[in-house]
mmCIF file of C-alpha atoms in Angstrom:
data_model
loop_
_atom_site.group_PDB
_atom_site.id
_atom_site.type_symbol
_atom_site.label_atom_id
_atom_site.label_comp_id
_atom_site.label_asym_id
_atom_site.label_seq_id
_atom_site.Cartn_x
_atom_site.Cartn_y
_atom_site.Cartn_z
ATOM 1 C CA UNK A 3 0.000 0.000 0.000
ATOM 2 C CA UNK A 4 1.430 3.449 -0.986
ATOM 3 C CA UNK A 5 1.108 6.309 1.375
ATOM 4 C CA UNK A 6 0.654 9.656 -0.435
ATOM 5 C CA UNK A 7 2.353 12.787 0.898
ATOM 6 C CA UNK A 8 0.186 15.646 1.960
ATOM 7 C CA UNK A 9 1.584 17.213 -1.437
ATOM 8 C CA UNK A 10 0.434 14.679 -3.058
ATOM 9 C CA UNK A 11 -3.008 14.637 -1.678
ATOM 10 C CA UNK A 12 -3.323 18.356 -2.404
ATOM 11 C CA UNK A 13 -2.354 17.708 -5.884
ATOM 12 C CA UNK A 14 -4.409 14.708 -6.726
ATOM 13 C CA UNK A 15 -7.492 16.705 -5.154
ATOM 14 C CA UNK A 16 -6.716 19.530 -7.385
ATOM 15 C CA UNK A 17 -6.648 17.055 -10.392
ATOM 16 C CA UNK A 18 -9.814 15.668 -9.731
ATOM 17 C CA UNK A 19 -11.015 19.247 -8.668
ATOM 18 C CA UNK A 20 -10.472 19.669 -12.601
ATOM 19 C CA UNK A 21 -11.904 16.866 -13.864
ATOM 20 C CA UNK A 22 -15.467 17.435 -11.401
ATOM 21 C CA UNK A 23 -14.812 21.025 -11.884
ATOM 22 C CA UNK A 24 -17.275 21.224 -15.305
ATOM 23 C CA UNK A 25 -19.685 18.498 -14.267
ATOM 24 C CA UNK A 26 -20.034 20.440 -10.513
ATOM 25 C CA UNK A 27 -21.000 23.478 -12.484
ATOM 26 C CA UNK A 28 -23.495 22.017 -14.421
ATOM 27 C CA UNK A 29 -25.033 20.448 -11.194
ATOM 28 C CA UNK A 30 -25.398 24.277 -9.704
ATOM 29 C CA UNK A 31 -26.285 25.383 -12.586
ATOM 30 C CA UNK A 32 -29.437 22.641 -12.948
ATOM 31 C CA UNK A 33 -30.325 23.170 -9.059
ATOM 32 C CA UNK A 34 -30.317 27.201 -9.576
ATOM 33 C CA UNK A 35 -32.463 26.566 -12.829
ATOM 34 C CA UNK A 36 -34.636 24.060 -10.853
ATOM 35 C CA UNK A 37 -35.231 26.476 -7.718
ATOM 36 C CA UNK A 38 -36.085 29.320 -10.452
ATOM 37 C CA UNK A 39 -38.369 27.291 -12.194
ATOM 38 C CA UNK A 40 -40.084 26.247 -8.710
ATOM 39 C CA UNK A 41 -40.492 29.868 -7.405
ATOM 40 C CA UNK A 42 -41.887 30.749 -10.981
ATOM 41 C CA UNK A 43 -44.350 28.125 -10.323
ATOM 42 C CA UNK A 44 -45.702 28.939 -7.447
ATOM 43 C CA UNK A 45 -45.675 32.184 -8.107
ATOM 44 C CA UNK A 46 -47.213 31.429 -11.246
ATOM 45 C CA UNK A 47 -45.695 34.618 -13.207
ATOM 46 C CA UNK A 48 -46.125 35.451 -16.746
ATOM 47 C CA UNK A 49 -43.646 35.699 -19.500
ATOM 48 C CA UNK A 50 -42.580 39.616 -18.272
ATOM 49 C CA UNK A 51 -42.791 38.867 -14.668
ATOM 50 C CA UNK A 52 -40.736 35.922 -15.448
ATOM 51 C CA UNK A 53 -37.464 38.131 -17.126
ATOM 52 C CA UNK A 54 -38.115 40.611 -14.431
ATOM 53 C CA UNK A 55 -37.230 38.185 -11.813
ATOM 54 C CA UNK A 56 -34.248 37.079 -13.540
ATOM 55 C CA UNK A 57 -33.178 40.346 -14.024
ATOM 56 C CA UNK A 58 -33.996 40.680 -9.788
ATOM 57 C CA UNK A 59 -32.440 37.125 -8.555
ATOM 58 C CA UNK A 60 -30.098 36.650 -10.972
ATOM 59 C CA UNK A 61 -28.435 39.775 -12.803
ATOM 60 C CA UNK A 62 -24.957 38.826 -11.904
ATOM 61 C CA UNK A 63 -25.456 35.539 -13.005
ATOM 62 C CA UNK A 64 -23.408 34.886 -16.193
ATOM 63 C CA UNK A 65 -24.090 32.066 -18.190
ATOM 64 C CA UNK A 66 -24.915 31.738 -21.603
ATOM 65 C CA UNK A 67 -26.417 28.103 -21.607
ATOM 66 C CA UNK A 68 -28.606 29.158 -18.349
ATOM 67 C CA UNK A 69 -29.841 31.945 -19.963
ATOM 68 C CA UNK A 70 -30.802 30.231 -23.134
ATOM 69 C CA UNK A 71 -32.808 27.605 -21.375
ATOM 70 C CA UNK A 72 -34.459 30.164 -18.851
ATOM 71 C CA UNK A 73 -34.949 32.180 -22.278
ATOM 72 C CA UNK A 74 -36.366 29.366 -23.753
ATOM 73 C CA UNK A 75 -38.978 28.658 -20.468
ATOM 74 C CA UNK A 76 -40.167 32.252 -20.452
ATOM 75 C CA UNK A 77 -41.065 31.684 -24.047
ATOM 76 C CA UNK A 78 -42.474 28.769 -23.367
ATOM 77 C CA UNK A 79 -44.036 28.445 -20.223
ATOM 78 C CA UNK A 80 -48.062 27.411 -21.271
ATOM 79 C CA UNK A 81 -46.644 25.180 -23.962
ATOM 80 C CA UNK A 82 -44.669 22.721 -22.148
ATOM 81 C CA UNK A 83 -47.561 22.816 -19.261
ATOM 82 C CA UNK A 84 -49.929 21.473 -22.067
ATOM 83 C CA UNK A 85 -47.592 18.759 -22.868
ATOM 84 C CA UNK A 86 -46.699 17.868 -19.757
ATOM 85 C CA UNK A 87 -50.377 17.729 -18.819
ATOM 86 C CA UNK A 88 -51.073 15.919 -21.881
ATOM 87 C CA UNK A 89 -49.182 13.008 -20.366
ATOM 88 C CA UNK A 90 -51.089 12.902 -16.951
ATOM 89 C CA UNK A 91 -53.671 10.264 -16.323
ATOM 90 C CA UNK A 92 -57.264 11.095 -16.597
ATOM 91 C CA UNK A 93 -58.719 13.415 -14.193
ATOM 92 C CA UNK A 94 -55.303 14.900 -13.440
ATOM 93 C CA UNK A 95 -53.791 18.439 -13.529
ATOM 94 C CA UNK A 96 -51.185 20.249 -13.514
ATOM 95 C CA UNK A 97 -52.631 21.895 -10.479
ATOM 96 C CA UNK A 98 -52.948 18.494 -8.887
ATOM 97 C CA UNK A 99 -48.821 18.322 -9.116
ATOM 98 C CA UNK A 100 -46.544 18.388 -6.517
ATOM 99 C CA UNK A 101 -44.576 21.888 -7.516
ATOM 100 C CA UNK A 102 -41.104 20.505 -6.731
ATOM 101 C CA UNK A 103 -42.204 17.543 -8.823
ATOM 102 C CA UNK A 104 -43.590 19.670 -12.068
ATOM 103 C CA UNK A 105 -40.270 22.162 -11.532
ATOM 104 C CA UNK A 106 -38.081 18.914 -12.189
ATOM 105 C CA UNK A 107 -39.665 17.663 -14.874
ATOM 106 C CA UNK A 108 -39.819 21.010 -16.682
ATOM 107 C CA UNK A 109 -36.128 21.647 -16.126
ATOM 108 C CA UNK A 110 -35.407 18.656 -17.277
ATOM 109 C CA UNK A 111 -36.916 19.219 -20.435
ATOM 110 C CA UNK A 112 -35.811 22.578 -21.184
ATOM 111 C CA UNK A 113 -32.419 21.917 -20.401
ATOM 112 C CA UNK A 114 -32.420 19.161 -22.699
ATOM 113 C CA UNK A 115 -34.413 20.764 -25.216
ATOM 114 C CA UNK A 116 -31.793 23.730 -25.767
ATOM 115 C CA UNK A 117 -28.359 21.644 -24.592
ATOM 116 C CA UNK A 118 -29.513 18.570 -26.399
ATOM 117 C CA UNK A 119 -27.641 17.023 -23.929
ATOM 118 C CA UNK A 120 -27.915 13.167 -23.674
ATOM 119 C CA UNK A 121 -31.574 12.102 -22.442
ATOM 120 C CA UNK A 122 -30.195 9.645 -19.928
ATOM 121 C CA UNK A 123 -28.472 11.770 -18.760
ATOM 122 C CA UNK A 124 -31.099 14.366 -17.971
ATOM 123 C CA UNK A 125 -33.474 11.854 -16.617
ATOM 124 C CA UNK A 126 -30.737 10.723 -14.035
ATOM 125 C CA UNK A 127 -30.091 14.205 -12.892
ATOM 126 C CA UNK A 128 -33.810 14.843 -12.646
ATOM 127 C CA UNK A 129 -34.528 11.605 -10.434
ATOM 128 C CA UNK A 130 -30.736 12.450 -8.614
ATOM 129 C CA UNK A 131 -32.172 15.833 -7.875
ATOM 130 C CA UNK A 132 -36.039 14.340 -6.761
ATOM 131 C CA UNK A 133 -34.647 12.112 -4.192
ATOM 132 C CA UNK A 134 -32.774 15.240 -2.756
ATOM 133 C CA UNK A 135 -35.906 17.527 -2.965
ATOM 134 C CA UNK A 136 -38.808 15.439 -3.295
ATOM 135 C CA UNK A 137 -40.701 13.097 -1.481
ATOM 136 C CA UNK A 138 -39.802 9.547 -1.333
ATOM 137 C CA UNK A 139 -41.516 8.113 -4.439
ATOM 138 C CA UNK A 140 -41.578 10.748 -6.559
ATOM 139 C CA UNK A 141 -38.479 10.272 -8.299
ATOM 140 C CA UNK A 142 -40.707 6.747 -10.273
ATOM 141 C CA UNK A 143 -43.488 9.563 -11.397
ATOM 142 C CA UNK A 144 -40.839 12.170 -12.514
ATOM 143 C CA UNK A 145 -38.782 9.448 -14.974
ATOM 144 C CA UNK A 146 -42.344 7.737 -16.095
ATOM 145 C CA UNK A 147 -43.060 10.962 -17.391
ATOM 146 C CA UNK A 148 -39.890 12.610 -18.611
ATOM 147 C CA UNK A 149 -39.323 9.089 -20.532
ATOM 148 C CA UNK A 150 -42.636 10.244 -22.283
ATOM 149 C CA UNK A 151 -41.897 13.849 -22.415
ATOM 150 C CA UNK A 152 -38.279 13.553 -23.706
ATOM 151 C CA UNK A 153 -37.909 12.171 -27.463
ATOM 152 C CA UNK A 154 -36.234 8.891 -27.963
ATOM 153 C CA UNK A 155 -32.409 9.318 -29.773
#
């Protein structure tokens, strides 16, 4: 068994510091998306109340790809409801949706909608992200319907 030196340590944590560094990123960059999205929910703003608010929570915020998406929700918003919705079982509504629940699978499609980012993927983060925010079971719900709401590659 090898025993590292503390310089060592610090550099191998600095290498994989680099290789976690992009992918860590992209996790805070899904959870801010995801806790906008929610607070837009609930809120339930409109497209101008919706770029207000990003221009109020978020005007230091500079990223490209999260602007795009959040772009592409405020433009958005009613259509991907319908579809969602369109998915639910009989006598269900979006209203009838746990928020946290609807905010993860709406992320999840409008980040892989503009990033085209691998489906998988997405739905892992999504259910990754339920089990942290969710209740227990809701991570099943979330990838029964973003398996229906995302298109097959």
């Amino acid at each position: 068994m090898k025993i590292n030196t503390i310089k060592e340590n610090i550099n191998e944590r600095k290498e994989n510091n680099l290789v976690e560094g992009k992918e860590l990123q992209r996790w805070k960059r899904r959870i801010i998306f995801f806790r906008f999205i929610y607070s837009v929910l609930v809120m339930d703003l409109n497209k101008e109340q919706i770029h207000e608010k990003l221009q109020y929570e978020l005007p230091e915020f500079k990223d490209d790809e999260l602007n795009k998406i959040i772009e592409f929700f405020a433009d958005n918003k009613s259509k991907i409801e319908t579809k969602v919705e369109s998915l639910l079982k009989e006598n269900w509504t979006l209203d009838r949706l746990n928020k946290v629940d609807l905010a993860l699978i709406i992320s999840a499609f409008c980040e892989y909608t503009v990033t085209g980012i691998n489906r998988k993927i997405i739905i892992d983060q999504a259910i990754i992200t339920s089990k942290k925010y969710s209740e227990k079971s809701s991570y099943k719900f979330i990838n029964f319907i973003l398996d229906k709401l995302l298109p097959k590659e």
